[in-house]
PDB file of C-alpha atoms in Angstrom:
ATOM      1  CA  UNK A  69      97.292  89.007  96.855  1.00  0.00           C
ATOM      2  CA  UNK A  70      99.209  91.347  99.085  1.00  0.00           C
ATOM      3  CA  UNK A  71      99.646  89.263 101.715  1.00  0.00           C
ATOM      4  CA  UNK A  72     100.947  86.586  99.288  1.00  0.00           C
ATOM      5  CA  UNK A  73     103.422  88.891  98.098  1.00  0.00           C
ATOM      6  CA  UNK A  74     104.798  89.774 102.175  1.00  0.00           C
ATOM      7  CA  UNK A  75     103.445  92.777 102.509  1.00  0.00           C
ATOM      8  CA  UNK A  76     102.317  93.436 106.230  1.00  0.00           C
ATOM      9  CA  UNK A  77      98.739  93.926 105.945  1.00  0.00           C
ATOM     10  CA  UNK A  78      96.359  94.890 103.690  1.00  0.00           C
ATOM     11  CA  UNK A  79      97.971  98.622 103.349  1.00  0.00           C
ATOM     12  CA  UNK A  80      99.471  99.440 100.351  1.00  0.00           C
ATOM     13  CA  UNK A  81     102.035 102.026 101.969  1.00  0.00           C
ATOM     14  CA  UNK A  82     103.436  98.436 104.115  1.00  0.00           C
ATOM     15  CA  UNK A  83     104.750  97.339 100.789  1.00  0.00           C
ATOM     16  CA  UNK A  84     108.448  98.144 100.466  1.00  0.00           C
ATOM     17  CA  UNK A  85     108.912 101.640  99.054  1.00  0.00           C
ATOM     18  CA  UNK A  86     111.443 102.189  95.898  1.00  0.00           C
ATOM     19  CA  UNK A  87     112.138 104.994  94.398  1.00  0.00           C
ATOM     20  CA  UNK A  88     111.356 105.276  90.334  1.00  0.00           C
ATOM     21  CA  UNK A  89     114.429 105.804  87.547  1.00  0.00           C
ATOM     22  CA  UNK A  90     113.279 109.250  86.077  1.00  0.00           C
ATOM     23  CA  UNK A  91     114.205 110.049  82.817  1.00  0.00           C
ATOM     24  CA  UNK A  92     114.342 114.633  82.383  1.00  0.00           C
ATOM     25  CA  UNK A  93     111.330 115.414  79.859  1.00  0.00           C
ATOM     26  CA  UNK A  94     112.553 118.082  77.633  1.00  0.00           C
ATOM     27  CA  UNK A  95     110.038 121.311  77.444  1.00  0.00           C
ATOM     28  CA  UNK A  96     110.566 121.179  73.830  1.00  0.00           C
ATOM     29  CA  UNK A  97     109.692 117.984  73.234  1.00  0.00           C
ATOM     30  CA  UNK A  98     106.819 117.353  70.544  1.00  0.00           C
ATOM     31  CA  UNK A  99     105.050 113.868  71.723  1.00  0.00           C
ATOM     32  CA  UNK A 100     104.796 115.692  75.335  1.00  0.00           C
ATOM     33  CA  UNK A 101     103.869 118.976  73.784  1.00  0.00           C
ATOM     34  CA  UNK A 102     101.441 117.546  71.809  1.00  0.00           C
ATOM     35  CA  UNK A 103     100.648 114.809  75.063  1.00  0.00           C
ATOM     36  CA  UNK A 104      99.307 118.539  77.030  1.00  0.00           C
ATOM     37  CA  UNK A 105      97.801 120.227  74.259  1.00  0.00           C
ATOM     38  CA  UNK A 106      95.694 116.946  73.998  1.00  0.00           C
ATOM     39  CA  UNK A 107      94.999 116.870  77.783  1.00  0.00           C
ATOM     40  CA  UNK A 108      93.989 120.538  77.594  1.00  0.00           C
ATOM     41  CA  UNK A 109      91.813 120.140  74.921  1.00  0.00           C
ATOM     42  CA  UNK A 110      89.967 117.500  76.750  1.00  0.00           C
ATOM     43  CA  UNK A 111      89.307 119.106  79.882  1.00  0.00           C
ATOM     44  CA  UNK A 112      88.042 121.895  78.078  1.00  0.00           C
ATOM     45  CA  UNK A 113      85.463 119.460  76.404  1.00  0.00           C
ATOM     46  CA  UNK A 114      84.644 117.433  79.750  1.00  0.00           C
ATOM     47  CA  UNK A 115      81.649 118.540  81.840  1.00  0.00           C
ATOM     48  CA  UNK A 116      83.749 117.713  85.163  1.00  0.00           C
ATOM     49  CA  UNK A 117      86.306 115.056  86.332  1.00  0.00           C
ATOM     50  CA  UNK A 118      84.756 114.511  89.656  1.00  0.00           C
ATOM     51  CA  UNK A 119      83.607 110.781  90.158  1.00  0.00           C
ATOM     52  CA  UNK A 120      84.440 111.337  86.326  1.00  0.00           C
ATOM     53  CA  UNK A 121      83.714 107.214  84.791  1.00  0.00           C
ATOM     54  CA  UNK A 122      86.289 104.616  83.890  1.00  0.00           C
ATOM     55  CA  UNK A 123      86.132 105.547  79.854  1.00  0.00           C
ATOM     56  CA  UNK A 124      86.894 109.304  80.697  1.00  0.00           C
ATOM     57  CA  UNK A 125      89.764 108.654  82.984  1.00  0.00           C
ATOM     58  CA  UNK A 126      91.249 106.200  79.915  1.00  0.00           C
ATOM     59  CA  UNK A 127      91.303 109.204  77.901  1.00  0.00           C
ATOM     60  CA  UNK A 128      93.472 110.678  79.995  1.00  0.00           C
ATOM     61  CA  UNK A 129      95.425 108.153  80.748  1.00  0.00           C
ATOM     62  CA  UNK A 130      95.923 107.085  76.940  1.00  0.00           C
ATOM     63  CA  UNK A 131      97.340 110.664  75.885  1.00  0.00           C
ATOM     64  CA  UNK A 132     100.064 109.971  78.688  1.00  0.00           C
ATOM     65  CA  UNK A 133     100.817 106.212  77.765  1.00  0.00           C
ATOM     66  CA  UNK A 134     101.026 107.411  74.036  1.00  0.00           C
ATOM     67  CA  UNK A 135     103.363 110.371  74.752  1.00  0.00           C
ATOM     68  CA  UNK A 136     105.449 108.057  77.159  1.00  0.00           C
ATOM     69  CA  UNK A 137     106.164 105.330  74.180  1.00  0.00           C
ATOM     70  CA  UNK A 138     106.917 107.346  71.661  1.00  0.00           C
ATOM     71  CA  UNK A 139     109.851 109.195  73.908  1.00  0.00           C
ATOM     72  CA  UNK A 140     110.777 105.994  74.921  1.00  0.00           C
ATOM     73  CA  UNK A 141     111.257 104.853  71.266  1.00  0.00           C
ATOM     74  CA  UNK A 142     113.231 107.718  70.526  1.00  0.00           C
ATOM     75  CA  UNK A 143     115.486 107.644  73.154  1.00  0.00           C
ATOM     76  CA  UNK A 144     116.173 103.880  72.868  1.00  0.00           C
ATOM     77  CA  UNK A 145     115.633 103.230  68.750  1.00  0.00           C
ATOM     78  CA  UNK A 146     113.966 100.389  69.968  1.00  0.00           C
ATOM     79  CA  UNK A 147     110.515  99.039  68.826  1.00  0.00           C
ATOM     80  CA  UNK A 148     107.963  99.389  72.105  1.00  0.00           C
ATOM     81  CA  UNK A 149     103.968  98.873  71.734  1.00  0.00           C
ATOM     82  CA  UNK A 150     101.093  99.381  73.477  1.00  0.00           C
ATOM     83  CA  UNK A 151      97.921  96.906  73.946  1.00  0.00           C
ATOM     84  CA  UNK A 152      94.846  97.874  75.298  1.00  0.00           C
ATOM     85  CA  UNK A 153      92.664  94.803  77.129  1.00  0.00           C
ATOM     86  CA  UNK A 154      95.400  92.521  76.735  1.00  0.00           C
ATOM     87  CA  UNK A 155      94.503  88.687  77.731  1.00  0.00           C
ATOM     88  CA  UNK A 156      97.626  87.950  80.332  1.00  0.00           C
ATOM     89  CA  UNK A 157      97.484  84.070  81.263  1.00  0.00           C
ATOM     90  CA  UNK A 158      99.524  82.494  84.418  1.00  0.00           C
ATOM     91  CA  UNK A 159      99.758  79.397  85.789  1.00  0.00           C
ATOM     92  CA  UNK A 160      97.543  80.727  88.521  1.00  0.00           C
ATOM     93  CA  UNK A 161      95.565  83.017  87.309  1.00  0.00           C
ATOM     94  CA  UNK A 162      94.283  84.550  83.623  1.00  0.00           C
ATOM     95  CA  UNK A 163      92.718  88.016  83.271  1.00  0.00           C
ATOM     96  CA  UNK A 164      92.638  90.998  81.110  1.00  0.00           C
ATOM     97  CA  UNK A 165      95.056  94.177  81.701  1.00  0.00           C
ATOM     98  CA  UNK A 166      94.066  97.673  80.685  1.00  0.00           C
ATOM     99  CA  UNK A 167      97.020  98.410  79.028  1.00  0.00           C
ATOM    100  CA  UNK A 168     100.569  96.296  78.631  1.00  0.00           C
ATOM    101  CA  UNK A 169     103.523  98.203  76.849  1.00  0.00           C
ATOM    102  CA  UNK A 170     105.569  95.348  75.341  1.00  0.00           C
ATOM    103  CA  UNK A 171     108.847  94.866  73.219  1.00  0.00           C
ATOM    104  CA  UNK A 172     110.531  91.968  73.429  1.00  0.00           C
ATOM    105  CA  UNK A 173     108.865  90.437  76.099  1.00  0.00           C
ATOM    106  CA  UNK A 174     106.101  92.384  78.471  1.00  0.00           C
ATOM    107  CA  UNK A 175     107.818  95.423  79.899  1.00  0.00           C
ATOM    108  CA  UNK A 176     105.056  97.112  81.858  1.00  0.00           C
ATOM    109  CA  UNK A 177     101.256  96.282  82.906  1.00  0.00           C
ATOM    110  CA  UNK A 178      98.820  99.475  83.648  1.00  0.00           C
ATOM    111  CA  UNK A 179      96.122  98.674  85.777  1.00  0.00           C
ATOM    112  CA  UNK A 180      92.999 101.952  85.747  1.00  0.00           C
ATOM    113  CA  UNK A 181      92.374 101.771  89.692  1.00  0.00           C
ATOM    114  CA  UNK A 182      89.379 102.772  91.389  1.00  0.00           C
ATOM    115  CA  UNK A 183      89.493 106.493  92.783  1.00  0.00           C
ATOM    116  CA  UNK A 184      88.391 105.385  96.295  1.00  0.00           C
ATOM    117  CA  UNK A 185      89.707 102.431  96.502  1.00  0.00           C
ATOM    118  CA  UNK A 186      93.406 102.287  95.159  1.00  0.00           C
ATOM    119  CA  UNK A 187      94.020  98.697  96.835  1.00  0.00           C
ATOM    120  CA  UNK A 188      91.742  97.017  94.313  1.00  0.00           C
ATOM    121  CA  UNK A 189      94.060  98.298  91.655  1.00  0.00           C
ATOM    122  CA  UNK A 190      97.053  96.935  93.503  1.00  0.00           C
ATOM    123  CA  UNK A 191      95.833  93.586  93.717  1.00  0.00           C
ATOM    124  CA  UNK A 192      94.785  93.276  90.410  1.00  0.00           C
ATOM    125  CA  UNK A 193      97.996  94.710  88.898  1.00  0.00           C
ATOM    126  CA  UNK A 194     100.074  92.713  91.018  1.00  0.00           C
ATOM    127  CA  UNK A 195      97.998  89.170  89.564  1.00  0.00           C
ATOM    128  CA  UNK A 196      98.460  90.839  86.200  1.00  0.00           C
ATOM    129  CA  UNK A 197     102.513  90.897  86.466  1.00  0.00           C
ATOM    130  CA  UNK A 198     102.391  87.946  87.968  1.00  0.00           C
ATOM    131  CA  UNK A 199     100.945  86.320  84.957  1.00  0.00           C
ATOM    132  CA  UNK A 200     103.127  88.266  82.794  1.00  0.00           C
ATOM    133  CA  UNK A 201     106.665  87.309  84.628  1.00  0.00           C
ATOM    134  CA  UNK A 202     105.494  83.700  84.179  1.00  0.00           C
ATOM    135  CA  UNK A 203     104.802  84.649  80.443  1.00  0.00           C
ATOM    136  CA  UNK A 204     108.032  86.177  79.894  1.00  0.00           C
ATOM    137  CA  UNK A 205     109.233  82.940  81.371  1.00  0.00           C
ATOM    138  CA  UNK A 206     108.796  80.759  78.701  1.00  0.00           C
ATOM    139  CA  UNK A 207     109.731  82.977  76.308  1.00  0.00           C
ATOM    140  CA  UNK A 208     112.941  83.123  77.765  1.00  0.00           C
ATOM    141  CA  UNK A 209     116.167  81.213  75.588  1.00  0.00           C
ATOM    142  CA  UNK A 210     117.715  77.994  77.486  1.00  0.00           C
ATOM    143  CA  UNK A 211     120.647  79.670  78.663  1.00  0.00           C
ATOM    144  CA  UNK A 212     118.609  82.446  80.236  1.00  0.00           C
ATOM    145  CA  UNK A 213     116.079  80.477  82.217  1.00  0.00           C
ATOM    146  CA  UNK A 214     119.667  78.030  83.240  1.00  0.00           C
ATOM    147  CA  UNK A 215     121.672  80.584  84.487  1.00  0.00           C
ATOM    148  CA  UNK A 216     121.276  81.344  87.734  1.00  0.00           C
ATOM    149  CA  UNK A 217     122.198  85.274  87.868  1.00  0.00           C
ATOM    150  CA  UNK A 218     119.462  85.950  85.524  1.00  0.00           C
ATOM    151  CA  UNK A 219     117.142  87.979  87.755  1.00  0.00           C
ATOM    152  CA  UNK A 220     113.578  89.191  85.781  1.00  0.00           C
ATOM    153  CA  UNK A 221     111.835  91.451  86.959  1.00  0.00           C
ATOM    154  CA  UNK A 222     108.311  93.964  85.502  1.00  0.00           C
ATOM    155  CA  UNK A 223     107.032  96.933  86.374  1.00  0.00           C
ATOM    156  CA  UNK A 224     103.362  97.951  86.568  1.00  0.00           C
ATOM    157  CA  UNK A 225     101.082 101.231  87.253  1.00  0.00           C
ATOM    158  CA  UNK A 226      98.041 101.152  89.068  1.00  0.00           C
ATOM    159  CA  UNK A 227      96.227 104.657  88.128  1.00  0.00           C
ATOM    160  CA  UNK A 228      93.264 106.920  88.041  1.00  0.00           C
ATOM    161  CA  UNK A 229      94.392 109.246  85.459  1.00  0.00           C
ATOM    162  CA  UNK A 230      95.044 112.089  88.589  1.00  0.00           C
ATOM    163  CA  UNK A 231      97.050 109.327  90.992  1.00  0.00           C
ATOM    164  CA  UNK A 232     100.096 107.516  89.775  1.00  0.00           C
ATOM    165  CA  UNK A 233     101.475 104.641  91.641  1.00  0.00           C
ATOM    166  CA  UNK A 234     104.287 102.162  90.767  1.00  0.00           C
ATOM    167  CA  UNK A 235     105.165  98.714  91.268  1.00  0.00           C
ATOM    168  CA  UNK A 236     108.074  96.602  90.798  1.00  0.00           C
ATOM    169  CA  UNK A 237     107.475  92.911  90.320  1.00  0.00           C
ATOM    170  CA  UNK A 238     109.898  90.570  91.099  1.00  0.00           C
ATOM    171  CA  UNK A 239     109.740  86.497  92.364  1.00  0.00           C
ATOM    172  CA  UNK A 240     110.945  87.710  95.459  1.00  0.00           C
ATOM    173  CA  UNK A 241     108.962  90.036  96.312  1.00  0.00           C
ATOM    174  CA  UNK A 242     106.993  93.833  95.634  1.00  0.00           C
ATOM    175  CA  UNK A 243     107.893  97.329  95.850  1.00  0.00           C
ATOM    176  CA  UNK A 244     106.323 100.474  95.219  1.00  0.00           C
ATOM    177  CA  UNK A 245     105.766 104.285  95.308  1.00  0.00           C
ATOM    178  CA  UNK A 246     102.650 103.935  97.430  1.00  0.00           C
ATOM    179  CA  UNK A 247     104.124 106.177 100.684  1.00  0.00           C
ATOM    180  CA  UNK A 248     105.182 109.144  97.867  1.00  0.00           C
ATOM    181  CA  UNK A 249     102.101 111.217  95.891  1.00  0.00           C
ATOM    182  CA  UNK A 250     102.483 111.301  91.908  1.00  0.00           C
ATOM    183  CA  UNK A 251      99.170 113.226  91.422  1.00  0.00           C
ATOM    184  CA  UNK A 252      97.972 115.575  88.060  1.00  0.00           C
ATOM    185  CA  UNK A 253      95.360 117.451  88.741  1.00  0.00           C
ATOM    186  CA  UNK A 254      93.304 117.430  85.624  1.00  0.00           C
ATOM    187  CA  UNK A 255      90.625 120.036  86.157  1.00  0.00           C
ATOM    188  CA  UNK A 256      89.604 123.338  84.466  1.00  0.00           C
ATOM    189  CA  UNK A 257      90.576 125.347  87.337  1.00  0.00           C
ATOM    190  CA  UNK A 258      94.062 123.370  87.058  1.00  0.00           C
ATOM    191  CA  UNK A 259      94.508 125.062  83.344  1.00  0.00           C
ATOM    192  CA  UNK A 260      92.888 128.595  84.174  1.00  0.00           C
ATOM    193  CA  UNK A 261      94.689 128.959  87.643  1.00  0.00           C
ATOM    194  CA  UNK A 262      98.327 127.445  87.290  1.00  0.00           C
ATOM    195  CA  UNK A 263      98.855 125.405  83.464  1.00  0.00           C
ATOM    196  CA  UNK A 264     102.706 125.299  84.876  1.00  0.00           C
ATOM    197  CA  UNK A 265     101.525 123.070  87.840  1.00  0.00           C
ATOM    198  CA  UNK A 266      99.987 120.998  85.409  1.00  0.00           C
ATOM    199  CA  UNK A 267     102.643 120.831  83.022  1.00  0.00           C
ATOM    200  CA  UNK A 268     105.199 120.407  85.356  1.00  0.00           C
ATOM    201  CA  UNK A 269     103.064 117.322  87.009  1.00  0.00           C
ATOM    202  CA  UNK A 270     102.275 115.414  83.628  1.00  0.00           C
ATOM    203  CA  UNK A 271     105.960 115.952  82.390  1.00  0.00           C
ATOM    204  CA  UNK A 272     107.177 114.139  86.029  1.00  0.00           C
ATOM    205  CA  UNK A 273     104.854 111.010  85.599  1.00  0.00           C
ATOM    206  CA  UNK A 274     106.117 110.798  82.086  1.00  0.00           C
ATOM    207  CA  UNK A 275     109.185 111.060  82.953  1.00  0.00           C
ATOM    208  CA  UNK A 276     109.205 108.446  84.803  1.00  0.00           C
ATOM    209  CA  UNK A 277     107.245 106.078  82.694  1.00  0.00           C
ATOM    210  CA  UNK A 278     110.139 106.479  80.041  1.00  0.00           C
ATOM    211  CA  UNK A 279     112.603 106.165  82.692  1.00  0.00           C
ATOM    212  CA  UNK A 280     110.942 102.659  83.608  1.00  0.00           C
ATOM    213  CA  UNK A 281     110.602 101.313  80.232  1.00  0.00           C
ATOM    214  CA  UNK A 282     114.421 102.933  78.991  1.00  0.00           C
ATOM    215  CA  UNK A 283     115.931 100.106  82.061  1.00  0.00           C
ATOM    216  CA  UNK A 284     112.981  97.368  81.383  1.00  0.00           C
ATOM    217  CA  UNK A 285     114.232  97.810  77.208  1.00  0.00           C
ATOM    218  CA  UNK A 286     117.565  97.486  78.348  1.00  0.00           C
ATOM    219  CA  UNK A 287     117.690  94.434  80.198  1.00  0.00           C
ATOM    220  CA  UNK A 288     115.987  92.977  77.188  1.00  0.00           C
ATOM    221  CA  UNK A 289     118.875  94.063  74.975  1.00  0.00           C
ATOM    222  CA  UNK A 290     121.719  93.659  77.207  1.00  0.00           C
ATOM    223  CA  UNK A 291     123.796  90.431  76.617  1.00  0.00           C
ATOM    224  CA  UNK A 292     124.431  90.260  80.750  1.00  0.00           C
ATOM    225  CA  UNK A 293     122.195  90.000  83.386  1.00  0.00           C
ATOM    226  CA  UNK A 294     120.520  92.655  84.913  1.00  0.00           C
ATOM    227  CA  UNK A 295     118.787  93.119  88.463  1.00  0.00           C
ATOM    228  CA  UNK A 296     116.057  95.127  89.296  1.00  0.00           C
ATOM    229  CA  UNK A 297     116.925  99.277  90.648  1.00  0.00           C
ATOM    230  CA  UNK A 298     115.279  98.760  93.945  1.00  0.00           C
TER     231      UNK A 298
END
């Protein structure tokens, strides 16, 4: 899959690096205020996050998504969703995503990768937006799939709850954040030792979660074509 999509090798960091729109978290903020007291809360009740299992990572990962949407709603008055195990059929390929945030059409896929092998994640995420684009496709009205300056484009996340990495899908090609580290360190020691650290590294991956789904919402709404922010 990532040699389909031109990247040079089988390394994530050759795929073309882009650098995420980042929307500023306020401190005061009540979905990410309640987002850490929930992450806090769950440490405190988990034995220990190493090799920590796929269904404790999601719980993690879920009080992020959550707090993500509902800032993103805020900001943009605009109805987003989430789905968890959404079915995502292509024309070459079907499979299940862990999570897809959606509005109009699908705005962003979430892959949960594996914590020692992020590549599996990649390629999996990448068939997933894949099979979304082509989705979104149809959807489309006659004079969008006709004109010729319409340019589509999705973004997805491949994560383990403590690594964040970003994608943008396009038909010409793949970029992402793999060459810069979005990490949380979600550990007890994390909350006893330095709780700014870790509030200061969950508001930057939500930050730019809302900042990704503010421009996907708005090339949904906006009556003129839009490009991707590479």
């Amino acid at each position: 899959m990532l040699r389909r999509n031109k990247v040079n090798g089988e390394d994530i960091t050759n795929i073309k690096q882009f650098t995420p729109v980042y929307e500023e978290i306020s401190d005061e903020d009540k979905a990410f205020d309640h987002c850490m007291e929930d992450i806090i809360l769950k440490l405190s009740n988990v034995e220990t996050m190493t090799d920590a299992n796929e269904a404790t990572r999601c719980e993690f990962i879920s009080a992020i998504l959550h707090a993500s949407i509902a800032i993103a709603k805020k900001l943009t008055s605009q109805d987003i969703f989430i789905v968890l195990q959404k079915d995502i059929s292509g024309e070459d390929a079907t499979g299940r995503v862990d999570y897809a945030i959606k509005s109009l059409e699908e705005l962003l896929c979430i892959t949960e990768g594996k914590p020692r092998n992020i590549k599996i994640g990649y390629a999996q995420n990448l068939a997933q937006l894949e099979s979304a684009f082509q989705t979104n496709k149809k959807k489309r009205t006659a004079d969008q799939a006709f004109n010729e300056d319409y340019f589509d484009y999705l973004y997805g996340i491949v994560t383990t709850g403590t690594e964040w990495h970003f994608i943008i899908y396009t038909p010409d090609g793949i970029y992402s954040t793999s060459g810069s580290e979005y990490q949380i360190n979600l550990t007890k020691s994390a909350v006893k030792d330095n709780p700014e650290l870790l509030r200061s590294n969950v508001k930057r991956v939500i930050g730019i979660i809302v900042g990704l789904l503010k421009d996907r919402v708005s090339v949904d709404s906006s009556p003129t074509s839009k490009r991707a922010r590479i």
